[in-house]
Short mmCIF file of C-alpha atoms in Angstrom, two decimals:
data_model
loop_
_atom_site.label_atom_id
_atom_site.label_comp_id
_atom_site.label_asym_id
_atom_site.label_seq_id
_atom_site.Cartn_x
_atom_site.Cartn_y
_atom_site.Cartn_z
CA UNK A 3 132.66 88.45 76.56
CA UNK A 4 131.48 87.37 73.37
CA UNK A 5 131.81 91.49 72.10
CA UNK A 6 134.87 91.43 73.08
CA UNK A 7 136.58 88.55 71.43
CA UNK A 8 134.59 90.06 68.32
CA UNK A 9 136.18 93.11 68.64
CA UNK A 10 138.96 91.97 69.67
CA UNK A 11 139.88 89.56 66.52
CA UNK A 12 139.01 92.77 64.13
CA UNK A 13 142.08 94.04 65.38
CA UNK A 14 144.41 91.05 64.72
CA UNK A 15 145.79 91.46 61.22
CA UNK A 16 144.09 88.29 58.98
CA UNK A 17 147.74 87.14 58.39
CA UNK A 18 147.78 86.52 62.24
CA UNK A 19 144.38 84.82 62.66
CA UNK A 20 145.63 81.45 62.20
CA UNK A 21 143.22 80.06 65.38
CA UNK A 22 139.93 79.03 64.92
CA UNK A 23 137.44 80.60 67.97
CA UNK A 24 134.20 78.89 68.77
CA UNK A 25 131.26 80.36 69.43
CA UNK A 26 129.26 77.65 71.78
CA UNK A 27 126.20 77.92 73.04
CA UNK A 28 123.74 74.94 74.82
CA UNK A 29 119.97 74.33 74.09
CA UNK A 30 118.98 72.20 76.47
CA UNK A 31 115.64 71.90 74.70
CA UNK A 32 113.88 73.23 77.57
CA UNK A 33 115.03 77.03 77.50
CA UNK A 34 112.63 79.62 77.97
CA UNK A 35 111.38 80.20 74.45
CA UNK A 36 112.09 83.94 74.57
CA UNK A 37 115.48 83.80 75.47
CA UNK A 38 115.83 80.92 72.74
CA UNK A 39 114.56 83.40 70.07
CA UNK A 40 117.15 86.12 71.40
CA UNK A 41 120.02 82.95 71.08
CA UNK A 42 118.92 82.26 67.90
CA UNK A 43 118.82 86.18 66.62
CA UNK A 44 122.59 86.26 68.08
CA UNK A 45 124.16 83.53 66.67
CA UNK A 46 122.84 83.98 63.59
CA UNK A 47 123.99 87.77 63.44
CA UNK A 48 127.35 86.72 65.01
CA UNK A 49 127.81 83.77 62.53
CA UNK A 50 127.00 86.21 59.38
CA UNK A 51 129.25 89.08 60.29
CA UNK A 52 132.05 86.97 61.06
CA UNK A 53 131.98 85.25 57.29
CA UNK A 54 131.09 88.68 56.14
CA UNK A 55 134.72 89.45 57.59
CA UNK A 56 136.32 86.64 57.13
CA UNK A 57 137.18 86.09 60.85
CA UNK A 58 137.29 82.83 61.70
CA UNK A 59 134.59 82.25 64.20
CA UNK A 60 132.73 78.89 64.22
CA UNK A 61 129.19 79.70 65.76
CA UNK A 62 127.92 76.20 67.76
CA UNK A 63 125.03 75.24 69.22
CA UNK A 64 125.26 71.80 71.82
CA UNK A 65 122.49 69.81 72.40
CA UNK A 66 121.50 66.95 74.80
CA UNK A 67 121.89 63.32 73.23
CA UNK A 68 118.84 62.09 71.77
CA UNK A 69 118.08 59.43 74.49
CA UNK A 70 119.11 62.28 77.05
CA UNK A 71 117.10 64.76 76.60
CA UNK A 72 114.53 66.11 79.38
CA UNK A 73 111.29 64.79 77.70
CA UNK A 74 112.97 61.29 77.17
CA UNK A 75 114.01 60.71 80.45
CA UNK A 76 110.88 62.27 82.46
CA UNK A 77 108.42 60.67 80.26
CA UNK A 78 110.17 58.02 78.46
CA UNK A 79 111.86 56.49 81.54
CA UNK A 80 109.65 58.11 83.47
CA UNK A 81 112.78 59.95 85.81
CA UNK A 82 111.04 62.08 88.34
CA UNK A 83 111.53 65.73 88.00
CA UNK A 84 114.83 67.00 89.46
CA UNK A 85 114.64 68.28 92.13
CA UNK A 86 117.87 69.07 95.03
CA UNK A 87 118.24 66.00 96.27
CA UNK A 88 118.54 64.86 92.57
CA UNK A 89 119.02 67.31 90.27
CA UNK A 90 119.81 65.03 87.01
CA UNK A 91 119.18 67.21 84.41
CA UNK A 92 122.51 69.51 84.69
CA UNK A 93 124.89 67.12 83.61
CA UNK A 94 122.81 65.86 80.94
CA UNK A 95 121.70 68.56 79.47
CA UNK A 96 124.25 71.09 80.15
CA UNK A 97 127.85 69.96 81.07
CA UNK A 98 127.78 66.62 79.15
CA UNK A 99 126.74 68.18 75.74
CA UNK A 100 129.56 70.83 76.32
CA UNK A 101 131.81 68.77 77.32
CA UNK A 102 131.78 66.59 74.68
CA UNK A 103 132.27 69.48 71.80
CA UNK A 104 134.78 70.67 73.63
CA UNK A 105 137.16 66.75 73.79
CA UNK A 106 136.62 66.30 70.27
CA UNK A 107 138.17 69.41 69.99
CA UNK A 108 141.23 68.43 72.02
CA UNK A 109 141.41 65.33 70.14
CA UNK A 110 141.62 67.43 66.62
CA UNK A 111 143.97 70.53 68.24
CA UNK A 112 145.96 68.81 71.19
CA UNK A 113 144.40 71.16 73.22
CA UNK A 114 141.51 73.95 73.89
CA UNK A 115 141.45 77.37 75.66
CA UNK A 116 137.40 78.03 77.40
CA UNK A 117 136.89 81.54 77.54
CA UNK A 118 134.55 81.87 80.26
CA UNK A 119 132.02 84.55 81.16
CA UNK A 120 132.17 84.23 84.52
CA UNK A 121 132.68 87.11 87.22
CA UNK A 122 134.22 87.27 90.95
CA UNK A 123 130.71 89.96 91.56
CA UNK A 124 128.27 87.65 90.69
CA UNK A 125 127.73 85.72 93.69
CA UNK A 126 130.17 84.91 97.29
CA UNK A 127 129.68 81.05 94.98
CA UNK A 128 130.98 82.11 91.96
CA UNK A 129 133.57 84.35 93.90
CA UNK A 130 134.79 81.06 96.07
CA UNK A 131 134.82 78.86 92.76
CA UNK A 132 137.05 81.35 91.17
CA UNK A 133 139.24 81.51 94.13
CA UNK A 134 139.31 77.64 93.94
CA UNK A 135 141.30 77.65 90.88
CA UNK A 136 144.71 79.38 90.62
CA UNK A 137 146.19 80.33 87.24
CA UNK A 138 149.34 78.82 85.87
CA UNK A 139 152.38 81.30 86.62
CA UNK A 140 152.32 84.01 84.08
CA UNK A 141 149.51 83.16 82.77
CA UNK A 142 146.01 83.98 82.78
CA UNK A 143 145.12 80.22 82.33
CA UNK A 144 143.73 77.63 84.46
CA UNK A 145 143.87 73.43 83.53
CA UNK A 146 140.15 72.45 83.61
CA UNK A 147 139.72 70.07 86.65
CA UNK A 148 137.73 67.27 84.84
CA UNK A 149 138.65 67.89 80.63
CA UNK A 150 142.35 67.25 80.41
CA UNK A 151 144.18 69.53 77.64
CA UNK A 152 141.59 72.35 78.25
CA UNK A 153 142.46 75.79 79.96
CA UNK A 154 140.17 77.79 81.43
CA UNK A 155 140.86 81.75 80.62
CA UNK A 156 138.10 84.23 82.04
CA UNK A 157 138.26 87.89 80.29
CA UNK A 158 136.00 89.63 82.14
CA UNK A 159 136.40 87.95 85.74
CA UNK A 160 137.00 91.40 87.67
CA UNK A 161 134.39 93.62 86.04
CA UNK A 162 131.41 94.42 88.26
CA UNK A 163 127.91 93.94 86.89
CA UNK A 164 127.36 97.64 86.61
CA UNK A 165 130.82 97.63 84.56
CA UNK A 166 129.07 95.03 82.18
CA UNK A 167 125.55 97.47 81.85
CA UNK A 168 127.77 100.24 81.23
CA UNK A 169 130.14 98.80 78.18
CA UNK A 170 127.13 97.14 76.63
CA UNK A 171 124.91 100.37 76.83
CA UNK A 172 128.27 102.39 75.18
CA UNK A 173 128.94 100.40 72.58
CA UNK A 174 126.87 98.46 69.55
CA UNK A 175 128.12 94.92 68.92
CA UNK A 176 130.55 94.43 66.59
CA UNK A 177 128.36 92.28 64.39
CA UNK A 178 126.14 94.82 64.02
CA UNK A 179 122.75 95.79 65.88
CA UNK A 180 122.29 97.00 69.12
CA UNK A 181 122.01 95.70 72.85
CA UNK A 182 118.80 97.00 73.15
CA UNK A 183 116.97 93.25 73.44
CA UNK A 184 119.99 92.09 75.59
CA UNK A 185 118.50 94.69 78.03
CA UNK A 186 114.96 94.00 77.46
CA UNK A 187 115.50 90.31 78.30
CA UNK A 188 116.77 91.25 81.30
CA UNK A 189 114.32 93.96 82.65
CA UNK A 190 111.59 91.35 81.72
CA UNK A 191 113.14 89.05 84.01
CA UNK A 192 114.39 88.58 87.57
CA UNK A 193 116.98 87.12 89.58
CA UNK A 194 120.79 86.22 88.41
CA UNK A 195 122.19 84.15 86.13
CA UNK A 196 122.54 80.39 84.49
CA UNK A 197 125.52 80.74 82.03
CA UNK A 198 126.98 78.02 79.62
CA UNK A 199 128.80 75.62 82.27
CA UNK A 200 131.13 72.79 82.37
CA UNK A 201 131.02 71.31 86.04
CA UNK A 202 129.10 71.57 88.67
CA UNK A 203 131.31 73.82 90.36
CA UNK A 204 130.69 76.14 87.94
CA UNK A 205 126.88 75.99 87.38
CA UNK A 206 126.48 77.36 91.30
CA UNK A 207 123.47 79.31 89.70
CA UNK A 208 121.56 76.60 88.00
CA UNK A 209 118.68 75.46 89.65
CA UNK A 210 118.36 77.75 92.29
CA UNK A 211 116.17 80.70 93.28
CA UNK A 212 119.08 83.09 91.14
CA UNK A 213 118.77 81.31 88.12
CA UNK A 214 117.40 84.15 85.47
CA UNK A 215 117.36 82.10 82.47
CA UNK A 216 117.08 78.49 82.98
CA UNK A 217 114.63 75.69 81.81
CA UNK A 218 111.10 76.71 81.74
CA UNK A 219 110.51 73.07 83.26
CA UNK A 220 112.99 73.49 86.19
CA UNK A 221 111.45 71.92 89.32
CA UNK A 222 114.63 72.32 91.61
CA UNK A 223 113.60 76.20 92.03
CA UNK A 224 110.54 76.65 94.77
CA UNK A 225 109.07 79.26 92.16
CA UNK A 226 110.06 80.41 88.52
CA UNK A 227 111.22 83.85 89.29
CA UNK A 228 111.78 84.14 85.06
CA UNK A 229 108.84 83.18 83.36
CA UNK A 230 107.01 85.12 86.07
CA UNK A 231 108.82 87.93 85.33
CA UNK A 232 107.95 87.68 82.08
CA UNK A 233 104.07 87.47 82.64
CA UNK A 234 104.32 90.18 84.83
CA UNK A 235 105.57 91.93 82.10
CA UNK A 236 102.65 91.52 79.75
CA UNK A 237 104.20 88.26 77.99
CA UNK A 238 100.96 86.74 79.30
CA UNK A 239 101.39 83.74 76.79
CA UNK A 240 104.01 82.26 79.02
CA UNK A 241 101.28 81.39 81.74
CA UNK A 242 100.29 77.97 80.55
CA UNK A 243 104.06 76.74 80.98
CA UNK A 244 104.03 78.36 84.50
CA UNK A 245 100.87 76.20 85.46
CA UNK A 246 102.09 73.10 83.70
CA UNK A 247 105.83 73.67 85.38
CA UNK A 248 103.90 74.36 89.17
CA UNK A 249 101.47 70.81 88.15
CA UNK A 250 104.88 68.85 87.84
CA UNK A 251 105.94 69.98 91.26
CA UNK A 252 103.10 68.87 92.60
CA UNK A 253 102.40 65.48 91.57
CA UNK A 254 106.54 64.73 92.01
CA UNK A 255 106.16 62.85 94.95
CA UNK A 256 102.64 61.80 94.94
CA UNK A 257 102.45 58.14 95.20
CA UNK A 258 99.82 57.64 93.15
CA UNK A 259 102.43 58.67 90.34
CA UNK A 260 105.13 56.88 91.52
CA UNK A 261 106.21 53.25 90.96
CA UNK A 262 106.63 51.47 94.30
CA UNK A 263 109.89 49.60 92.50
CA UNK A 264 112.61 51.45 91.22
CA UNK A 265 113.51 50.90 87.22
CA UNK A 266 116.29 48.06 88.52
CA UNK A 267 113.36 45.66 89.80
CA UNK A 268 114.02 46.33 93.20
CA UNK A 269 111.89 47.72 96.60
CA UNK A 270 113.80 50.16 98.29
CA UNK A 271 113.99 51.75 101.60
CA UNK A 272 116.52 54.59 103.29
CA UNK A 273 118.37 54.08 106.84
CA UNK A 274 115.56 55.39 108.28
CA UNK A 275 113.44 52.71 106.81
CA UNK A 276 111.38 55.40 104.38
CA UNK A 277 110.28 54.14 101.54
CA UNK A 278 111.80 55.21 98.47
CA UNK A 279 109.38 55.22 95.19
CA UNK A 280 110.48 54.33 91.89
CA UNK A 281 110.32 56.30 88.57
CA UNK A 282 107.00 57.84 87.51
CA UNK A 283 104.28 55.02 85.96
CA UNK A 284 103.35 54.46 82.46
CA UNK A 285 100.46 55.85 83.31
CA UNK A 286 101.25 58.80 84.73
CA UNK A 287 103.86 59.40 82.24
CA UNK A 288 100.93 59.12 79.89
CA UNK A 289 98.95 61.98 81.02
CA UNK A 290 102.33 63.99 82.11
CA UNK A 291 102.48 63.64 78.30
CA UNK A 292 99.00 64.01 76.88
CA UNK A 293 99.04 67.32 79.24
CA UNK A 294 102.52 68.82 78.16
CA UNK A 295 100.80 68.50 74.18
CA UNK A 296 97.44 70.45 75.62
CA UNK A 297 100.12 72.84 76.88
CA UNK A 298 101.84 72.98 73.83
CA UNK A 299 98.85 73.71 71.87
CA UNK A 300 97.87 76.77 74.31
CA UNK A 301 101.45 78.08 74.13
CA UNK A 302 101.44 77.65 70.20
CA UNK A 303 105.25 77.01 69.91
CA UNK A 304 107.27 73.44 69.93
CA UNK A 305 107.91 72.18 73.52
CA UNK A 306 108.40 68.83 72.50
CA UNK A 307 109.78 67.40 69.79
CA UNK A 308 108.21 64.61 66.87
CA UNK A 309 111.66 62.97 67.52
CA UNK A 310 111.58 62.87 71.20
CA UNK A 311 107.64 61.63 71.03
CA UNK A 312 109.24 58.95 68.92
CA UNK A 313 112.24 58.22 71.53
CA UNK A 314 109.45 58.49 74.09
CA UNK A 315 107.03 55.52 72.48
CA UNK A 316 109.93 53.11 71.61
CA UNK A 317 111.29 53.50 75.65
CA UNK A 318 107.33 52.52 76.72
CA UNK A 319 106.74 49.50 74.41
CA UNK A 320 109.86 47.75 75.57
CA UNK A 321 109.15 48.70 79.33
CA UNK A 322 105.58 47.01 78.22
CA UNK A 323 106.28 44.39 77.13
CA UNK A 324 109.11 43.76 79.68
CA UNK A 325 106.58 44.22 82.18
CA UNK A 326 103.81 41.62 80.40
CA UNK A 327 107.33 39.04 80.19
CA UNK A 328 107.42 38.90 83.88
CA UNK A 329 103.87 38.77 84.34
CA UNK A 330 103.73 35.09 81.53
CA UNK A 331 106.52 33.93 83.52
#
């Protein structure tokens, strides 16, 4: 999609480029590290052909809040890992960051157009979804159901995924380059995809077994079909972030990791009666820490931020010394 709204803009005459088009991508700051590097190559090559000809394309890059981010809320807070039952991190770390680019922008412009990447052939889901929506007559627009003033256009709904292979592998980008790591990444990898999303309507492949390129830390999926992928193929230096993904898994609902109160002070029990634990200990969100650093060290690349470590520390001395409060009193 992004090729063609490149190509698309050469062919506007610069008198008649009078709207600014945005470029977004999210980091959730828990992407796979090789498709991060390919995001990073893109943007970058995207950003400096478009000033090269003068088109004006804003290149973007969302990002969770500070206090929101995945690290901050399983370790700081100690929020156990999402799983399908509660799958926190999407909104957070996807559709909220997102979300909130694209309202300011509605707030500066009276209104936004999202061109989507989405396709009718990627799933029966995404098919339904699409369905779901109906465009304005004579349009090709749809309102957004949850961002008033934003219009949802999709440019490449109909075209089949062999359609997409095909115009990719027949024609360079416009900013230069070739698709040849676009279709690297993918042979590397399994499975479908986990595009840019803005409700959870639309993010039908996040967090599920078709999710190609999604967080290296995703627990909702029973087994990382990506990472894997890449190990298989010889990118053995992702194994240490398979085994430390797998470890978080396990010890998710292991009591011995788990507070018996939730964060609000209180015991708490389903209809049934079960028992339902509270957010991971200080303790355990010690050593979910110490080993994510020993990981990081293996791996050799930044999983975790100084700035979330930071976030992390502040978020434990208050729960401390809330904790030794109650325990004077």
């Amino acid at each position: 999609m992004t090729h063609a709204v490149f190509a698309a803009l050469e062919e506007i005459p610069p008198s008649l480029r009078t709207r600014e088009i945005h470029v977004v991508s999210n980091d959730t700051m828990v992407e796979s590290p090789l498709v991060l590097t390919h995001l990073n190559m893109s943007s970058t090559a995207i950003r400096q052909a478009a000033e090269g000809l003068s088109l004006p394309m804003v290149v973007v890059r969302t990002l969770p809040d500070p206090d929101k981010t995945f690290w901050v809320l399983l370790i700081g807070k100690g929020y156990p890992s999402p799983n399908n039952q509660m799958r926190w991190c999407t909104d957070r770390l996807k559709i909220s960051p997102t979300s909130t680019y694209i309202k300011k922008n509605i707030e500066k412009h009276s209104s936004a157009i999202v061109l989507l990447g989405v396709r009718k052939s990627e799933s029966n889901t995404r098919l339904k979804t699409i369905e779901k929506y109906k465009d304005i007559e004579d349009t090709n627009l749809t309102p957004h159901s949850s961002l008033p003033g934003a219009f949802i256009f999709r440019p490449i709904v109909d075209l089949s995924t062999d359609d997409v292979w095909e115009i990719l592998g027949t024609y360079s980008p416009p900013w230069g380059g070739t698709h040849r790591d676009l279709f690297q990444l993918y042979r590397d990898a399994e499975g479908g995809e986990c595009p840019v999303v803005l409700s959870k309507d639309e993010a039908p492949g996040c967090g599920t077994n078709n999710s190609r390129f999604g967080c290296w830390t995703c627990t909702v999926v029973e087994k990382d079909r990506s990472l894997q992928g890449f190990i298989d193929s010889g990118k053995e230096v992702y194994k240490p972030l398979v085994e430390y993904r797998n470890w978080l898994v396990q010890i998710r609902n292991d009591p011995e990791y788990r507070s018996a109160i939730r964060r609000n002070g209180r015991l708490t029990f389903d209809l049934s009666g079960k028992h339902i634990p509270g957010p991971f200990t200080i303790q355990a969100r010690r050593e979910i820490l110490s080993r994510l650093l020993d990981t990081q060290k293996e791996f050799g690349g930044e999983l975790i931020t100084g700035a979330e470590i930071e976030m992390i520390n502040k978020i434990w001395a208050v729960e401390i010394q809330s904790q030794e409060s109650l325990v004077d009193a």
